[in-house]
Amino acid sequence: MQVKFMNASELVVDNEIVLASLQESDAEVLWQLIRENRQYLDRYLAWVADVNDVSSTAMFIRQRVAVPGLLSAWYKVYVSGQLCGIFGAKSIVDGRAELGCFIAENSQGKGIINRCLIYFSDVLIRDFGVQEVEWRCLPENISSIRVAERFGATLHATEMCEVAGSSKVQALSVYRKALV
């Protein structure tokens, strides 16, 4: 199967936020961000336990940006030139995009992801014919639930899902929003 990627290497969301294509060569800077935010991220993201150094961070990136047969796009999130997280489409299948992110604890509550969602939704509609977006999070992840709800998504289901890159299973709340 061929790996497909979105072509935009940099997306300017607004005068403060830039999304830059996530590459395996970003493993060191991403590892630093994960390490600095490990305690915060570990509460809600099962993959954090498996990311322990630059090498495992590179594997984490590969598992997201090089999924055979899926159209996906992951970006580093820069706010005023400072790396504060990642954001992207995990997959685009049959007109639905599953979105995901993580943002450093000190960047929470500033509307960063909502602005990325609004901008990126237009890209998904225009360039890929996406009609609906999906957002998955732990039922206790109130911050992510608020992001989804502020964006206009509603709870669709709770599903048992495998954690990417592991055999672990967890319950995830699935929020959806029609874009067109």
XYZ file of C-alpha atoms in Angstrom:
180
model
C 0.000 0.000 0.000
C 1.108 3.518 -0.696
C 1.457 6.044 2.120
C -0.381 9.289 1.377
C 0.336 12.667 2.948
C -1.202 16.082 2.673
C 1.159 18.355 0.747
C 1.208 21.545 2.813
C 4.438 21.705 4.824
C 3.406 24.887 6.634
C -0.037 26.289 7.371
C -0.450 29.798 8.782
C -3.511 29.635 11.024
C -3.402 33.278 12.105
C -0.886 35.957 13.103
C 0.145 33.883 16.129
C -0.192 30.190 15.155
C 1.737 28.279 12.495
C 1.415 24.557 11.792
C 4.633 23.017 10.405
C 4.671 19.515 8.969
C 5.778 16.897 11.520
C 8.740 14.819 10.317
C 10.735 12.018 11.880
C 13.668 14.451 12.019
C 11.642 16.406 14.630
C 12.058 13.598 17.186
C 14.561 15.441 19.374
C 12.559 18.670 19.769
C 9.322 16.746 20.210
C 10.957 14.505 22.832
C 12.002 17.612 24.774
C 8.405 18.887 24.750
C 7.005 15.499 25.800
C 9.606 15.146 28.559
C 8.810 18.622 29.921
C 5.068 17.812 29.929
C 5.178 14.093 30.750
C 3.298 14.280 34.044
C 0.488 16.329 32.490
C 0.239 14.314 29.237
C 0.431 10.946 30.988
C -2.943 11.558 32.660
C -4.822 11.430 29.346
C -2.611 9.934 26.634
C -1.719 6.246 26.892
C 1.142 6.501 24.390
C 3.179 8.760 26.708
C 4.375 5.748 28.742
C 5.979 4.302 25.593
C 7.835 7.491 24.620
C 10.990 7.496 26.718
C 13.749 8.937 24.542
C 14.518 10.354 21.094
C 14.368 6.917 19.461
C 10.914 6.078 20.845
C 9.756 9.586 19.910
C 10.862 8.899 16.327
C 8.790 5.685 16.440
C 5.818 7.676 17.782
C 6.140 10.061 14.820
C 6.436 7.206 12.291
C 3.283 5.592 13.699
C 1.377 8.788 12.934
C 2.814 10.167 9.713
C 3.484 6.958 7.791
C 0.350 4.842 8.130
C 0.137 2.676 4.995
C -3.042 3.228 3.001
C -4.283 6.199 5.019
C -4.306 9.865 4.198
C -2.980 11.626 7.293
C -1.314 14.898 8.239
C 0.456 15.846 11.454
C 1.860 19.239 12.291
C 3.961 20.810 14.998
C 2.045 23.694 16.576
C 4.016 26.912 16.981
C 2.602 29.864 18.882
C 4.609 33.066 18.451
C 7.518 30.927 17.241
C 7.451 28.597 20.286
C 6.730 24.864 19.823
C 3.800 23.970 22.078
C 2.405 20.689 20.699
C 1.199 18.722 17.713
C -2.089 18.701 15.828
C -3.381 16.796 12.865
C -5.609 14.399 11.022
C -4.920 10.842 12.131
C -6.816 9.608 9.113
C -9.231 10.682 6.416
C -11.547 7.882 5.344
C -14.878 8.047 3.502
C -15.320 11.782 4.038
C -14.523 11.682 7.775
C -11.315 12.969 9.364
C -10.242 11.819 12.812
C -8.347 14.676 14.452
C -5.982 14.652 17.383
C -3.477 16.762 19.264
C -1.522 17.418 22.380
C -0.627 20.825 23.739
C 1.890 21.668 26.459
C 0.327 22.331 29.836
C 1.459 25.971 29.886
C -0.301 26.557 26.540
C -3.681 25.214 27.668
C -6.720 27.469 27.842
C -5.607 29.921 25.146
C -7.885 28.729 22.332
C -4.962 27.369 20.313
C -6.597 24.098 19.304
C -9.956 25.714 18.571
C -8.270 28.115 16.156
C -6.422 25.181 14.557
C -9.705 23.249 14.262
C -11.511 26.110 12.538
C -8.665 26.735 10.085
C -7.939 23.059 9.408
C -11.625 22.247 8.842
C -11.654 24.626 5.880
C -8.559 22.886 4.458
C -10.167 19.464 4.941
C -13.381 20.525 3.191
C -11.695 22.341 0.308
C -8.799 19.994 -0.415
C -10.079 16.584 0.662
C -13.863 16.672 0.543
C -14.164 15.944 4.259
C -17.749 16.211 5.448
C -17.343 15.276 9.111
C -14.640 15.416 11.759
C -14.191 13.109 14.703
C -12.390 13.748 17.992
C -11.605 10.937 20.470
C -10.608 11.403 24.088
C -10.796 9.739 27.469
C -14.171 10.346 29.152
C -12.371 12.062 32.062
C -10.359 14.418 29.821
C -12.489 17.482 30.497
C -10.142 19.837 28.610
C -10.437 17.820 25.387
C -14.184 17.449 25.807
C -14.499 21.226 26.160
C -12.414 21.758 23.018
C -14.657 19.377 21.061
C -17.857 20.946 22.394
C -16.647 24.535 21.799
C -15.943 23.505 18.225
C -19.543 22.294 17.965
C -18.938 18.546 18.136
C -21.330 16.348 20.108
C -20.846 13.019 21.829
C -21.517 10.276 19.293
C -20.432 7.138 21.192
C -18.030 5.609 23.669
C -15.867 2.929 22.085
C -13.225 0.498 23.243
C -10.135 1.313 21.190
C -6.604 -0.029 20.886
C -3.886 2.422 21.881
C -1.750 3.204 18.810
C 1.449 1.183 18.831
C 0.440 -1.124 21.695
C -1.927 -3.914 22.659
C -3.594 -1.786 25.349
C -7.319 -1.084 25.088
C -9.123 1.932 26.544
C -12.581 3.487 26.465
C -12.719 6.649 24.384
C -15.508 9.172 23.976
C -16.095 9.880 20.285
C -17.240 13.401 19.375
C -18.352 14.272 15.857
C -19.247 17.387 13.915
C -20.627 17.685 10.403
C -18.663 20.248 8.405
C -20.966 20.529 5.393
